[in-house]
PDB file of C-alpha atoms and ligand atoms in Angstrom:
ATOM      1  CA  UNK P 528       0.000   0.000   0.000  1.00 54.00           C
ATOM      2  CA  UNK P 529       1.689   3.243  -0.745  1.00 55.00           C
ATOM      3  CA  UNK P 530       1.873   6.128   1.440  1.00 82.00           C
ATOM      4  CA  UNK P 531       1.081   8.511  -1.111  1.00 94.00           C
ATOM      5  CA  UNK P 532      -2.477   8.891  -2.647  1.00 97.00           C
ATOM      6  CA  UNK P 533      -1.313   9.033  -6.188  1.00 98.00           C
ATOM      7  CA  UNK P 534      -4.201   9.136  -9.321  1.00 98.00           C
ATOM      8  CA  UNK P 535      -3.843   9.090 -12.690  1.00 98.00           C
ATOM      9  CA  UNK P 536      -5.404  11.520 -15.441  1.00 98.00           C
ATOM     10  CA  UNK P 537      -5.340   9.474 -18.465  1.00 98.00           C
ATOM     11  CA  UNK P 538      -6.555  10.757 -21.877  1.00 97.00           C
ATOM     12  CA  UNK P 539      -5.078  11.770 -25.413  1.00 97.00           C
ATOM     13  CA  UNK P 540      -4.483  15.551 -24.688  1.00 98.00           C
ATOM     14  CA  UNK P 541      -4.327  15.897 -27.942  1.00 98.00           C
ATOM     15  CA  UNK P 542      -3.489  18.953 -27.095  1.00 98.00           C
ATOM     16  CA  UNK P 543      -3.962  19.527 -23.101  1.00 98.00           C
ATOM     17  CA  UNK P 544      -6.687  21.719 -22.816  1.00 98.00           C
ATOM     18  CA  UNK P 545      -7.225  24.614 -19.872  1.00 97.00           C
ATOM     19  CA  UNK P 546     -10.072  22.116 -18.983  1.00 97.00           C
ATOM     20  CA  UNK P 547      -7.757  19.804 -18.488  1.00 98.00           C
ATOM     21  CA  UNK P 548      -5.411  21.757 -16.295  1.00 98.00           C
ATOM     22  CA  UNK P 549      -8.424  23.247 -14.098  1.00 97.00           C
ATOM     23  CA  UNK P 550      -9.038  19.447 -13.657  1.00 97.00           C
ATOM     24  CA  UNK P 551      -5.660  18.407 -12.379  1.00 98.00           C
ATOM     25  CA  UNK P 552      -5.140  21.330 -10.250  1.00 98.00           C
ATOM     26  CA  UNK P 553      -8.616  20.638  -8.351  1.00 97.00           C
ATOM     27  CA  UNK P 554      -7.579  16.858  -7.979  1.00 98.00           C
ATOM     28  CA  UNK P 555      -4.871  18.166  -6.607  1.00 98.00           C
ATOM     29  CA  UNK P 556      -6.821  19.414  -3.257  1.00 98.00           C
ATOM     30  CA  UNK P 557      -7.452  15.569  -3.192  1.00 98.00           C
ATOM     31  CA  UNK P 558      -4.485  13.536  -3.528  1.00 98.00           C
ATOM     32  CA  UNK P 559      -0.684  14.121  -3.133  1.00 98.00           C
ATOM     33  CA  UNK P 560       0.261  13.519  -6.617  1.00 98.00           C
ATOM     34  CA  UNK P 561      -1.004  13.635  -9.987  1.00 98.00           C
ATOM     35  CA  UNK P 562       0.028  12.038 -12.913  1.00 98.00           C
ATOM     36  CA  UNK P 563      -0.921  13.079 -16.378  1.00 98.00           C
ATOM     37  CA  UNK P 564      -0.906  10.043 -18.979  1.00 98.00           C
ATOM     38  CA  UNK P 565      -0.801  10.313 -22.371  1.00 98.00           C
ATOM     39  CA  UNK P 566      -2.083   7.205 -23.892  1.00 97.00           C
ATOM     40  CA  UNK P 567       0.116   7.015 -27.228  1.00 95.00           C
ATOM     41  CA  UNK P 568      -0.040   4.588 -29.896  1.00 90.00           C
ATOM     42  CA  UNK P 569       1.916   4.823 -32.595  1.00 84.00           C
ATOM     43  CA  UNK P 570      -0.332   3.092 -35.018  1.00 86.00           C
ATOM     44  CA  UNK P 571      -3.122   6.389 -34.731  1.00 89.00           C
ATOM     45  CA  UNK P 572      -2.008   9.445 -35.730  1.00 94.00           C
ATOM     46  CA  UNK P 573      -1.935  12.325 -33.200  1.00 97.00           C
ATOM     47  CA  UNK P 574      -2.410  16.465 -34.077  1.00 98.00           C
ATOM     48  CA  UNK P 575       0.349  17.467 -31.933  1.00 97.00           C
ATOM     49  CA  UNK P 576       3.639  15.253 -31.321  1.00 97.00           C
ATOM     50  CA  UNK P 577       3.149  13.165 -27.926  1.00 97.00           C
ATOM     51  CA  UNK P 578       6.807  14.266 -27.035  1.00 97.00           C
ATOM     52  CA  UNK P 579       5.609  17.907 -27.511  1.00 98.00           C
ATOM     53  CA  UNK P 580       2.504  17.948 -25.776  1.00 98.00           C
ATOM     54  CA  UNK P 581       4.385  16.000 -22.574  1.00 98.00           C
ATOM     55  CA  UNK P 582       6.510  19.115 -22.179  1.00 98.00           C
ATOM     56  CA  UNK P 583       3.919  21.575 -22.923  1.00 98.00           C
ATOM     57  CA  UNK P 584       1.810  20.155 -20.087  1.00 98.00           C
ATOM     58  CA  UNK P 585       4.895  20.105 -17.864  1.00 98.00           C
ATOM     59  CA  UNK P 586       5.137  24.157 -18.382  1.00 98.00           C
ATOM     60  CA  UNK P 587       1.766  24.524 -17.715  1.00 98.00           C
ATOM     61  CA  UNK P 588       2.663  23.562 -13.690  1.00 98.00           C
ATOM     62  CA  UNK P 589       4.867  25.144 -11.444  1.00 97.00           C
ATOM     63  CA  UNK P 590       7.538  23.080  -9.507  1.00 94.00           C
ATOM     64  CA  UNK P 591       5.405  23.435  -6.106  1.00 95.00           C
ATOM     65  CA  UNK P 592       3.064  21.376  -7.956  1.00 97.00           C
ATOM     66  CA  UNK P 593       3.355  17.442  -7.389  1.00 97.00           C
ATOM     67  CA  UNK P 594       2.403  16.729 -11.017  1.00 98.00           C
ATOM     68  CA  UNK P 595       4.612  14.519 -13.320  1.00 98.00           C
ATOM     69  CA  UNK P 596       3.481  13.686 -17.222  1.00 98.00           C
ATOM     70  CA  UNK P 597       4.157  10.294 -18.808  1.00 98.00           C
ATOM     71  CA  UNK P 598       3.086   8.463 -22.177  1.00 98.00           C
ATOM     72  CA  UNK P 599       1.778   4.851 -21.993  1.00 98.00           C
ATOM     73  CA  UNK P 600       0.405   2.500 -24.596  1.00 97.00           C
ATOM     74  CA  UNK P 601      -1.192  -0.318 -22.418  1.00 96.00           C
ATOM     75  CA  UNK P 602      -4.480  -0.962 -20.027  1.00 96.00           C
ATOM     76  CA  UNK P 603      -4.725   2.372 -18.224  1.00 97.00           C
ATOM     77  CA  UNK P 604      -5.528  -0.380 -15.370  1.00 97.00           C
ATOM     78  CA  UNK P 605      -2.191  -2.233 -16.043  1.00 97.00           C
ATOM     79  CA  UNK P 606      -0.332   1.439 -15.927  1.00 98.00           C
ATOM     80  CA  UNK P 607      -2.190   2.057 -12.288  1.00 97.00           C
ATOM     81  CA  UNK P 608      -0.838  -1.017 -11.251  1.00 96.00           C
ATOM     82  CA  UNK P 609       2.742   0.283 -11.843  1.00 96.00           C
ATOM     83  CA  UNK P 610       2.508   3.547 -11.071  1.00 96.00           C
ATOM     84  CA  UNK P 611       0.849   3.133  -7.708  1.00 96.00           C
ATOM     85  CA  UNK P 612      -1.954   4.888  -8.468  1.00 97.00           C
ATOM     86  CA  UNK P 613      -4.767   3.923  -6.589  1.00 97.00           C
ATOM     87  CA  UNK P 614      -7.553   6.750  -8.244  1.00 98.00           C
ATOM     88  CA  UNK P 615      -8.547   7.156 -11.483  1.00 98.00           C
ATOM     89  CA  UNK P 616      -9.007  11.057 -12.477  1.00 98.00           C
ATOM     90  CA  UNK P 617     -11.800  11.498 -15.397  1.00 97.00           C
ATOM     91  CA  UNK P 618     -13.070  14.575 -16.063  1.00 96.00           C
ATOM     92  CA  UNK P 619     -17.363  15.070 -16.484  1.00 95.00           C
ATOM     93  CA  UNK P 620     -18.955  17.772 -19.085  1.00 92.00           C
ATOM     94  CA  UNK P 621     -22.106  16.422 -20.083  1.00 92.00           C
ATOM     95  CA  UNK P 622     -24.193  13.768 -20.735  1.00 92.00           C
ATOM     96  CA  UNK P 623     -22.356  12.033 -23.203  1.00 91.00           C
ATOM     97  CA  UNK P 624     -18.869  12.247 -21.193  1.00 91.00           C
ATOM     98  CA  UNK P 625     -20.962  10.252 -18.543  1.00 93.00           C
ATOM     99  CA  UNK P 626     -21.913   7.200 -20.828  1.00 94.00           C
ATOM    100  CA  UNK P 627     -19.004   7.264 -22.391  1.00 94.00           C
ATOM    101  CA  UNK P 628     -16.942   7.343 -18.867  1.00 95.00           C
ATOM    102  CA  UNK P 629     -19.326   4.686 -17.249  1.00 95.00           C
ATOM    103  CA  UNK P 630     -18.806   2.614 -19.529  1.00 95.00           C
ATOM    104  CA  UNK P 631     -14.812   2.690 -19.060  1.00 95.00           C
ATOM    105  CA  UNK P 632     -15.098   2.719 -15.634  1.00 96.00           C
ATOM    106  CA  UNK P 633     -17.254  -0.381 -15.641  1.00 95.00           C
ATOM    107  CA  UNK P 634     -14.406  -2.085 -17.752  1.00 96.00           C
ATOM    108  CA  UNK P 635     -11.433  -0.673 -15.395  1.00 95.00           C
ATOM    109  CA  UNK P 636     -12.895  -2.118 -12.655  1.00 95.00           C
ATOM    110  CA  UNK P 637     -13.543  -5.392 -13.643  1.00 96.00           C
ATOM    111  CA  UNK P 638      -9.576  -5.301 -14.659  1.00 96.00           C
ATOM    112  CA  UNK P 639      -8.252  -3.572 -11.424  1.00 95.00           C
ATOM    113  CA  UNK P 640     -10.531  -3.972  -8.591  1.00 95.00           C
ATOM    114  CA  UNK P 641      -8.156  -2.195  -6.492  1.00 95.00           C
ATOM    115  CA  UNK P 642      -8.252   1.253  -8.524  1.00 96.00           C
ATOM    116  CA  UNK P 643     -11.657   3.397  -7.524  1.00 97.00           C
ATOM    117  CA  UNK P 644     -12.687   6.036 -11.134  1.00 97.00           C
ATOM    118  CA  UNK P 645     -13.332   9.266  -9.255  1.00 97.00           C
ATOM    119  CA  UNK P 646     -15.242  12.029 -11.653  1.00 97.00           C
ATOM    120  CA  UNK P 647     -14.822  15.493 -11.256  1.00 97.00           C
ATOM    121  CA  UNK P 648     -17.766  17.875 -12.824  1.00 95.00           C
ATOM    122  CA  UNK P 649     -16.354  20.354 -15.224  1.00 92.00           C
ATOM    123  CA  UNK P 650     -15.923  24.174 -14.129  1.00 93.00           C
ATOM    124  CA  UNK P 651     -18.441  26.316 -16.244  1.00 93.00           C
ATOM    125  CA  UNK P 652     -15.947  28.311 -17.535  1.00 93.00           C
ATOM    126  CA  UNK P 653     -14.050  25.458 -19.012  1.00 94.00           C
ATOM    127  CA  UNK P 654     -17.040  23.352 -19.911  1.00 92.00           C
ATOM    128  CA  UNK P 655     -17.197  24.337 -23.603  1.00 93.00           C
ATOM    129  CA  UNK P 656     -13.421  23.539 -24.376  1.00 95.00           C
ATOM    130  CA  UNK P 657     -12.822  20.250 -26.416  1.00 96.00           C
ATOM    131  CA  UNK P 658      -9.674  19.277 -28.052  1.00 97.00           C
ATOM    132  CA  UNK P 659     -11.161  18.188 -31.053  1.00 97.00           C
ATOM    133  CA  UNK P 660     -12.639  21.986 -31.520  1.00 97.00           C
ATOM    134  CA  UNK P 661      -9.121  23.559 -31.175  1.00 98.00           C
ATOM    135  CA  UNK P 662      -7.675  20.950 -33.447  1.00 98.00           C
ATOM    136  CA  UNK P 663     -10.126  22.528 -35.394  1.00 98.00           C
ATOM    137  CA  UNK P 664      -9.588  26.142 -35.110  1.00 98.00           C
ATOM    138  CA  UNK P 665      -5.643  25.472 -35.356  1.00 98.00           C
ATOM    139  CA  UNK P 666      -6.301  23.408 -38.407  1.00 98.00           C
ATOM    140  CA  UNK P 667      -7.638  27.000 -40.342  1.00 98.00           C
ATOM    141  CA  UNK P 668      -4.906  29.317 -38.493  1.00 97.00           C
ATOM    142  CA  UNK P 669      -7.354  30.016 -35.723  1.00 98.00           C
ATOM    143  CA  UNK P 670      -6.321  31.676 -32.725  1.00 97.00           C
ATOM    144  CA  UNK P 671      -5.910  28.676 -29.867  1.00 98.00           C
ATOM    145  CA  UNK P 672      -4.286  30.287 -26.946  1.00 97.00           C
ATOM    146  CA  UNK P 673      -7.612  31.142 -25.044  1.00 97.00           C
ATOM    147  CA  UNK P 674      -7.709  27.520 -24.433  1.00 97.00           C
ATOM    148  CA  UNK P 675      -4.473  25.946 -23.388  1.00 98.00           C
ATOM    149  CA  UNK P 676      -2.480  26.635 -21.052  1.00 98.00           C
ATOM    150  CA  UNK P 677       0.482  27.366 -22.282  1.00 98.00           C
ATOM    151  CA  UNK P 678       2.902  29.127 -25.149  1.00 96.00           C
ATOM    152  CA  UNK P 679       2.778  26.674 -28.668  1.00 92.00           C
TER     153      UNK P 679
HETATM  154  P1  LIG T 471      -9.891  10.776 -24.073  1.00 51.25           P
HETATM  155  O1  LIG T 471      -9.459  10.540 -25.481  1.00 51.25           O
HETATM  156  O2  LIG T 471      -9.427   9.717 -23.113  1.00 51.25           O
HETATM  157  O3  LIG T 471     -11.344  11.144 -23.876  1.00 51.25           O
HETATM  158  P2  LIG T 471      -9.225  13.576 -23.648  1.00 51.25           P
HETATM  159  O4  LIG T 471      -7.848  14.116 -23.729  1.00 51.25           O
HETATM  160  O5  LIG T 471     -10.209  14.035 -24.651  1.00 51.25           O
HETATM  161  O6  LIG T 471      -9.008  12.012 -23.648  1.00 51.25           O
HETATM  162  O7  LIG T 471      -9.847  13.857 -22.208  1.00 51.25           O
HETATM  163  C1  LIG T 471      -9.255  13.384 -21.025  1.00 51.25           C
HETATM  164  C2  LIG T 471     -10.222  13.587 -19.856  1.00 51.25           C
HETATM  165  O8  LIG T 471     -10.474  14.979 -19.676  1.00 51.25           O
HETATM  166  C3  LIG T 471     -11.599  12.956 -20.052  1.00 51.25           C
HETATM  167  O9  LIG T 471     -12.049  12.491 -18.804  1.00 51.25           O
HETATM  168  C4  LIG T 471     -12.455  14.092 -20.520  1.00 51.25           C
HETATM  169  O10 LIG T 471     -13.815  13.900 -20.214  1.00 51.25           O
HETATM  170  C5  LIG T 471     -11.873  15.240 -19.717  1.00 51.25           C
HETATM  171  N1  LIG T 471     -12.065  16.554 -20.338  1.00 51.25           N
HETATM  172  C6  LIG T 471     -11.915  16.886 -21.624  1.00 51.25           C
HETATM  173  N2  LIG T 471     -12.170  18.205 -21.828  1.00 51.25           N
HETATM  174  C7  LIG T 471     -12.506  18.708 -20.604  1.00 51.25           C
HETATM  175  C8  LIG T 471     -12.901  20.008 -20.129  1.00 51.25           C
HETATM  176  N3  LIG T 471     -13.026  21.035 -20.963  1.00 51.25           N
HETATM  177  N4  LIG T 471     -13.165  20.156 -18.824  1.00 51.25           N
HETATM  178  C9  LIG T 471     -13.059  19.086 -17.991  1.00 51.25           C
HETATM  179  N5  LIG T 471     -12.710  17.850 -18.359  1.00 51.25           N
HETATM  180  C10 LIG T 471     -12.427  17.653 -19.652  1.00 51.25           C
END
């Protein structure tokens, strides 16, 4: 049993999203550590480089802040397993993130029984923000910085 509540944020941050960072910073006020996973497979193409976007999201935290960034390509259970991570971070806009993240959670605990899904609800402000929609708006030379949290 480690000493440290650790919980994972897994997801394709393709790219990390202001959403995203209000999200880690508020599971923050509920475990030690956070770690952001990128799950990466080579096989599926991504917008922006996974090597990129891990040290994007590492500038978008200050060193006080017990948050680390890795990229996996295996059962986000499995990962938990080695990581210590005993918490699950998913993040909750709507209706369709819930079936979507029921669903998941369903599945993850049937493969880790030890590793509880805990859902945060979206802050208004942020609720609108999808990375799909910025890969958009970059896509056509559209101004993205309102939305991440960090320089490009
Ligand atoms: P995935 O491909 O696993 O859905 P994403 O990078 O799209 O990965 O999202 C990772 C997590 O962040 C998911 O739980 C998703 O619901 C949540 N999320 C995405 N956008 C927002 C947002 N604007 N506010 C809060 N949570 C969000």
């Amino acid at each position: 049993m480690p000493d440290k509540k650790i919980a994972l944020f897994p997801g394709s941050f393709d790219p990390f999203t202001k959403g995203h960072q209000d999200i880690v910073r508020r599971a923050l006020k509920l475990f030690d550590e956070v770690v952001v996973a990128i799950g990466y497979n080579s096989a599926k193409s991504r917008y922006f480089e996974v090597e990129y976007m891990v040290e994007r999201i590492k500038s978008a935290f200050s060193p006080e802040e017990s948050v680390s960034v890795i990229v996996y390509n295996e059962l986000t259970a499995d990962l938990a397993k080695k990581t210590d991570a005993l918490f699950l971070i998913r993040g909750l806009r709507n209706t369709t993130d819930f079936e979507y993240e029921n669903s998941i959670s369903q599945v993850n605990r049937y493969l880790n029984d030890k590793l509880e899904t805990v859902f945060l609800i979206t802050s208004p402000d942020y609720a609108h923000i999808s990375s799909t929609i910025i890969r958009e708006v970059h896509k056509y030379d559209g101004d993205i910085s309102p939305f991440i949290p960090y320089e490009l």
